[in-house]
CSV table of C-alpha atoms and ligand atoms in Angstrom, one decimal:
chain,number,residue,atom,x,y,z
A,1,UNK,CA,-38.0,74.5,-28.9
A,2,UNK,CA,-37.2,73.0,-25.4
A,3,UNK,CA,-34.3,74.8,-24.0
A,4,UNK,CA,-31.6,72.0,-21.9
A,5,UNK,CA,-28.7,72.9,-19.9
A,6,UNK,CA,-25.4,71.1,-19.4
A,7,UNK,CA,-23.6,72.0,-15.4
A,8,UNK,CA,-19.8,71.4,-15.5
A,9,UNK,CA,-18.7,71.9,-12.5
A,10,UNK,CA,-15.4,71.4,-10.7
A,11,UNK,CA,-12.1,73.1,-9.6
A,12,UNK,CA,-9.4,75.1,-12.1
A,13,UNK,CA,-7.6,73.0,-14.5
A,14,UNK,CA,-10.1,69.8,-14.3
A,15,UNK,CA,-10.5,69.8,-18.2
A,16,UNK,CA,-14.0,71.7,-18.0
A,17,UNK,CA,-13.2,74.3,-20.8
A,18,UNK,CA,-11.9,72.1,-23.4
A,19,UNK,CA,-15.0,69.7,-22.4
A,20,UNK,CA,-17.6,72.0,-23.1
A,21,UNK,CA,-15.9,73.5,-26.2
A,22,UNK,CA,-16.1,69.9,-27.7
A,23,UNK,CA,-19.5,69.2,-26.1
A,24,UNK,CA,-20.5,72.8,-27.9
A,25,UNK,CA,-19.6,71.6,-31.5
A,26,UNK,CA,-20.9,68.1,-31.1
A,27,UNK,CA,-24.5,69.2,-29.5
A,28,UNK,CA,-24.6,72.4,-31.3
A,29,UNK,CA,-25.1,74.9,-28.5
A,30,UNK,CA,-23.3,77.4,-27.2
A,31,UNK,CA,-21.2,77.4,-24.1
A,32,UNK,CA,-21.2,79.4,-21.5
A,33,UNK,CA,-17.8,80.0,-19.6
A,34,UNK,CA,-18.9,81.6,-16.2
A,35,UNK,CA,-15.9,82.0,-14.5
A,36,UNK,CA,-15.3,84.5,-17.2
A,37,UNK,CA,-17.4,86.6,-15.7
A,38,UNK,CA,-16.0,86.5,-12.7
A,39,UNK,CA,-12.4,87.0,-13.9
A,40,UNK,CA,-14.2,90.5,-15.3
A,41,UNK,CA,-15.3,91.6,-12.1
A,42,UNK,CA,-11.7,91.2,-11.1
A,43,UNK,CA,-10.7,93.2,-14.1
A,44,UNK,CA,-13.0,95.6,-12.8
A,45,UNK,CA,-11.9,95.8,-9.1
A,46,UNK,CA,-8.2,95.7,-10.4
A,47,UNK,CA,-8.4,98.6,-12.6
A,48,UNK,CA,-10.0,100.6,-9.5
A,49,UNK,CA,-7.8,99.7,-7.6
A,50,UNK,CA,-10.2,98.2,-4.9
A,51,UNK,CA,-9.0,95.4,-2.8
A,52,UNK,CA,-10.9,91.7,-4.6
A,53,UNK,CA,-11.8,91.0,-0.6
A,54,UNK,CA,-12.9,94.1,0.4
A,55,UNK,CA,-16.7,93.6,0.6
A,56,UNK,CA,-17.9,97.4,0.7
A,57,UNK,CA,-15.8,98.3,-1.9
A,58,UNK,CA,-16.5,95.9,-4.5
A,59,UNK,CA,-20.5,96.2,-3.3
A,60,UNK,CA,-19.9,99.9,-4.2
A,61,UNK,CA,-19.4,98.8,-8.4
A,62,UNK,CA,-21.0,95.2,-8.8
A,63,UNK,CA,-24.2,95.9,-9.2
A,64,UNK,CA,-23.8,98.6,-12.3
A,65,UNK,CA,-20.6,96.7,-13.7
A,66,UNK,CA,-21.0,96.9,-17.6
A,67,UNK,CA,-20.4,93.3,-18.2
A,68,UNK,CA,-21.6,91.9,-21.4
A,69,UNK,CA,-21.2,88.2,-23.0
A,70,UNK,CA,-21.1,88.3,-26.7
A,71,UNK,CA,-20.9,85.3,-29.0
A,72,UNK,CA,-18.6,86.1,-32.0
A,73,UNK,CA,-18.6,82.9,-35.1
A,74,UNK,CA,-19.7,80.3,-31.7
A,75,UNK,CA,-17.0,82.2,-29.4
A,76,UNK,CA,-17.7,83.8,-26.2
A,77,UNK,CA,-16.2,87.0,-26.0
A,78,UNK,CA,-16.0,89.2,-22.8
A,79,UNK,CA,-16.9,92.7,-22.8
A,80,UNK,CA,-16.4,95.1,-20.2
A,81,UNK,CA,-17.2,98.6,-20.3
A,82,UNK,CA,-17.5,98.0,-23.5
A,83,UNK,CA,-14.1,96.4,-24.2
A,84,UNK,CA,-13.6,93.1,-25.2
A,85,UNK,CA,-11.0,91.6,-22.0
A,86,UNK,CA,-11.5,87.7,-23.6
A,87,UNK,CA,-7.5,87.9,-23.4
A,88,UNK,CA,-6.9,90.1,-20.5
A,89,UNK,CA,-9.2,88.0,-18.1
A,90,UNK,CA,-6.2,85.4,-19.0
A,91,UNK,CA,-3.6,86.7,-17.0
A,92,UNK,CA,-2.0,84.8,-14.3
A,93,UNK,CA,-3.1,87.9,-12.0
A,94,UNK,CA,-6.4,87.9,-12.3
A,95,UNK,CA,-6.6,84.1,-11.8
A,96,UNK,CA,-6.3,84.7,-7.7
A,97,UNK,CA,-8.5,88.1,-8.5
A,98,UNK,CA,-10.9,86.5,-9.0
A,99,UNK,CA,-11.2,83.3,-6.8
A,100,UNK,CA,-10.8,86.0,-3.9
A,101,UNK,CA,-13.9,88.3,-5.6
A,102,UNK,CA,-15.7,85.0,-6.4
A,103,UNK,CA,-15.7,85.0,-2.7
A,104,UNK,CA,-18.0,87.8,-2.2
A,105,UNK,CA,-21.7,87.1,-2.1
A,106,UNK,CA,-22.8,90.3,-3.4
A,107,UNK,CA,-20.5,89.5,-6.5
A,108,UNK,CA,-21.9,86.0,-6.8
A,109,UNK,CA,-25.8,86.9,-6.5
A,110,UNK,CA,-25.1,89.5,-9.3
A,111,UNK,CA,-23.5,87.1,-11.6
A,112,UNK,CA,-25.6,84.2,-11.1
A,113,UNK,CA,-28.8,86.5,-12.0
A,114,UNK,CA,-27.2,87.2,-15.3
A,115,UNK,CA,-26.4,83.7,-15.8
A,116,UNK,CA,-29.6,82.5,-14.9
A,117,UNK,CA,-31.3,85.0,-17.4
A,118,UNK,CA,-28.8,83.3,-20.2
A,119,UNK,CA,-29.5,80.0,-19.2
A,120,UNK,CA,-33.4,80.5,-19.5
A,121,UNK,CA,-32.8,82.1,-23.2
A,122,UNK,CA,-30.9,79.0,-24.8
A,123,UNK,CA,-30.1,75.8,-24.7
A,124,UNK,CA,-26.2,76.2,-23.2
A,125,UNK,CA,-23.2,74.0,-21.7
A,126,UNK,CA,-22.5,75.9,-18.4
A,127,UNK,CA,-18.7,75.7,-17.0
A,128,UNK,CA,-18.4,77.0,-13.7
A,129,UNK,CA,-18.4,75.8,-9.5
A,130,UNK,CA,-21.9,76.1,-8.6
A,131,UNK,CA,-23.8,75.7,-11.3
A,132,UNK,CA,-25.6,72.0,-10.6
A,133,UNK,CA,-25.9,73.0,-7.2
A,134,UNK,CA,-26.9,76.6,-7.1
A,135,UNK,CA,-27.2,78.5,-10.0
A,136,UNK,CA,-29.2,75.6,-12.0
A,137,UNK,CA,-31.1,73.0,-10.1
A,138,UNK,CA,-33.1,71.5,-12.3
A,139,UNK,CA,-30.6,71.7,-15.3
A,140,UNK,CA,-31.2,68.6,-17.3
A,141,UNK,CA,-27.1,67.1,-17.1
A,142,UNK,CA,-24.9,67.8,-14.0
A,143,UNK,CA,-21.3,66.6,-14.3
A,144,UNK,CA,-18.5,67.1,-11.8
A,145,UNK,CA,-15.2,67.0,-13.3
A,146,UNK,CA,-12.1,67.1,-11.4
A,147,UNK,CA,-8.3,65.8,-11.6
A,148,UNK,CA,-5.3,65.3,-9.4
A,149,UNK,CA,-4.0,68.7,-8.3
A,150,UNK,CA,-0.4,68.1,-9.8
A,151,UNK,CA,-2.1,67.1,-13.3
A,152,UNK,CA,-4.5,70.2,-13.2
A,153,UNK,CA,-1.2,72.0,-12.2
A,154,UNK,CA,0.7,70.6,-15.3
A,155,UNK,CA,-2.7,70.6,-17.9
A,156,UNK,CA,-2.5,75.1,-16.9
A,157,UNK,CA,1.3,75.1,-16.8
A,158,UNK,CA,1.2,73.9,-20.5
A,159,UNK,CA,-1.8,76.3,-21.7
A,160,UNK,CA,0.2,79.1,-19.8
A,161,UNK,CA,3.1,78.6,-21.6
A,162,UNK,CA,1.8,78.3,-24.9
A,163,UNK,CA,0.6,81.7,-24.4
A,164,UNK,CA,4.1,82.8,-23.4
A,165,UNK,CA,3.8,82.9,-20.2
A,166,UNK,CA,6.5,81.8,-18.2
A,167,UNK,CA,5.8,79.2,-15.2
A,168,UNK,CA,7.4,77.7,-12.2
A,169,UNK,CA,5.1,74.6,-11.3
A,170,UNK,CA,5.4,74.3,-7.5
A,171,UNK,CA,4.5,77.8,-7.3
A,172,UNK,CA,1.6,77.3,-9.8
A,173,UNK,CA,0.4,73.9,-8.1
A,174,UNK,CA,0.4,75.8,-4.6
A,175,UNK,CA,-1.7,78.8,-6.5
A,176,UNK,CA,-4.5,75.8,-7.7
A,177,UNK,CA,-4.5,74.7,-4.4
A,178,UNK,CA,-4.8,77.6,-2.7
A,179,UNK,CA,-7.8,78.9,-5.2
A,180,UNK,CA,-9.2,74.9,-4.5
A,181,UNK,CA,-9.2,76.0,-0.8
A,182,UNK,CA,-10.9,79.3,-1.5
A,183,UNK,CA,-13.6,77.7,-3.9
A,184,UNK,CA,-14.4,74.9,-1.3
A,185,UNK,CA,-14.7,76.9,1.6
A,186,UNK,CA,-16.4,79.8,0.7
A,187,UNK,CA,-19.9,80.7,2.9
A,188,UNK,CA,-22.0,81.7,-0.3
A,189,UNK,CA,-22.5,78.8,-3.2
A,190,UNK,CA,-19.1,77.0,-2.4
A,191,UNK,CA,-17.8,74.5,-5.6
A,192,UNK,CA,-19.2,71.0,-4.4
A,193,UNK,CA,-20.5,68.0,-5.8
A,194,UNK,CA,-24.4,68.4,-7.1
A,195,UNK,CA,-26.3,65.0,-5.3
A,196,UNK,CA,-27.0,64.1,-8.5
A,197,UNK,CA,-24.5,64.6,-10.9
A,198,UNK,CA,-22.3,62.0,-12.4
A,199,UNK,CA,-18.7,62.4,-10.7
A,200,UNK,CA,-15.7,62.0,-13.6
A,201,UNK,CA,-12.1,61.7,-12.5
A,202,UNK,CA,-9.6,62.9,-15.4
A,203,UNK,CA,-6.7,62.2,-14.2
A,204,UNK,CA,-5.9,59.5,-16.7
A,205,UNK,CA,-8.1,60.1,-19.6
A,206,UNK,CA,-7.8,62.4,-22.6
A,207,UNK,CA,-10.0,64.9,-23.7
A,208,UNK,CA,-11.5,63.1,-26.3
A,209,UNK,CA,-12.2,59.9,-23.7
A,210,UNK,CA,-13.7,62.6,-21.2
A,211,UNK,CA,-16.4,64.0,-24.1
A,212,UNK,CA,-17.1,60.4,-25.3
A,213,UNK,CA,-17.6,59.3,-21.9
A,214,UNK,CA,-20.2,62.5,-21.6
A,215,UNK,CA,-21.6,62.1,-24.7
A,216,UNK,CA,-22.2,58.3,-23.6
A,217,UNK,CA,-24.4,59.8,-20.3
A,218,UNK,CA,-26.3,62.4,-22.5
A,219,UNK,CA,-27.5,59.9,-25.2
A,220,UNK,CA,-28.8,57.6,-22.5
B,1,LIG,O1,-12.9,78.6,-14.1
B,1,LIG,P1,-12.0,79.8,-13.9
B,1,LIG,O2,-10.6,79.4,-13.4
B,1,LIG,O3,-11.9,80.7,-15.1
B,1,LIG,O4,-12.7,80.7,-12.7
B,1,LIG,C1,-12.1,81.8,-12.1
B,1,LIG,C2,-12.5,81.9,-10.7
B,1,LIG,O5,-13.9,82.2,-10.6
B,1,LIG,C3,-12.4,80.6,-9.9
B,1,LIG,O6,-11.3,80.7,-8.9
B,1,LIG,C4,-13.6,80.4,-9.1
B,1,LIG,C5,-14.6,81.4,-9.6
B,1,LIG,N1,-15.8,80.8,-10.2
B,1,LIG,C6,-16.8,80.6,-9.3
B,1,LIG,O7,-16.7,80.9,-8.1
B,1,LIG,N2,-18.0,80.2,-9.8
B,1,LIG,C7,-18.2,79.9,-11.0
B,1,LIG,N3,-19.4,79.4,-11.5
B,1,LIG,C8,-17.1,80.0,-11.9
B,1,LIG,C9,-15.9,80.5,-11.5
């Protein structure tokens, strides 16, 4: 069976997730959440207690991290060192974990090897920065999918708190722009724009206007 991919790319609260979880039941694939593995390798660095920015330290675990994506009934699930983190990766302090360990090429060529290596086993929707542009090429659909700032603030200020979490949104719109800034700007694989994928502001659609929409381009 021919194996296709589907890049979502674009920055933190752009509706990618919720996209790709629709786009997984519709087309019957799985979906791939790949900044889940890099909120792991923050896991990782924070339970060491090694700084997410200092290079040599983080170099010194990457490469043997026990990192493992299982699907559970459709669902990714997280494991690391064995433990499943799906809930822990979560947490409003490993958000900035990991867009500072995301950072860190030797971080990124390890995770985009084992992505790579999932992407070439199954047909998968892929949710992540760089994916049309570095990780996957030649994938068959690139999307970039982005929002205002202060809705992307409020879409993760409402998910937050229905997780009880509490959340002040100034503070939280000036944490999505700062990991915007870091994602943009980084030397290695920064989030951009794929040449050629189709560019979707949604800002003012819903969820279910933003899979229809992508449905529309994939049926084409
Ligand atoms: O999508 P997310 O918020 O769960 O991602 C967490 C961080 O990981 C985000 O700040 C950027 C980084 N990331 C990345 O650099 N490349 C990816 N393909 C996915 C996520």
């Amino acid at each position: 069976m021919k194996i296709i991919n589907i890049a979502l790319d674009g920055p933190s609260g752009s509706g990618k997730s919720t996209l790709a979880k629709g786009l997984s039941e519709k087309l019957n694939i799985l979906y791939l959440d790949t900044g889940a593995m890099y909120r792991a390798a923050a896991c990782k660095a924070l339970s060491l207690g090694i700084d997410t920015l200092d290079e040599k330290g983080v170099a010194s675990f990457i490469d043997g991290i026990d990192l493992e994506i299982r699907y559970i009934d459709g669902a990714q699930h997280t494991f690391l060192d064995k433990k499943d983190v799906s809930l822990r990766i979560r947490e409003p302090e490993v958000s900035m974990a990991a867009s500072n360990i995301s950072s860190l090429k030797c971080v990124r060529l390890k995770m985009v090897e084992m992505q790579r290596a999932i992407a070439k086993s199954m047909s998968c929707i892929l949710d992540g920065r760089d994916i049309g542009s570095f990780v996957l090429p030649d994938a068959k659909y690139k999307f970039y999918i982005t929002a205002a700032p202060e809705v992307r603030t409020a879409r993760r200020k409402a998910e937050l708190e229905s997780r009880g979490f509490k959340v002040n949104f100034d503070e939280l719109l000036k944490e999505i722009e700062q990991r915007d800034y870091n994602d943009k700007h980084r030397d290695f694989a920064p989030l951009v724009q794929a040449e050629d994928a189709v560019y979707i502001d949604t800002s003012d659609m819903s969820a279910q206007e933003v899979l229809e929409r992508i449905l529309s381009y994939i049926k084409r």
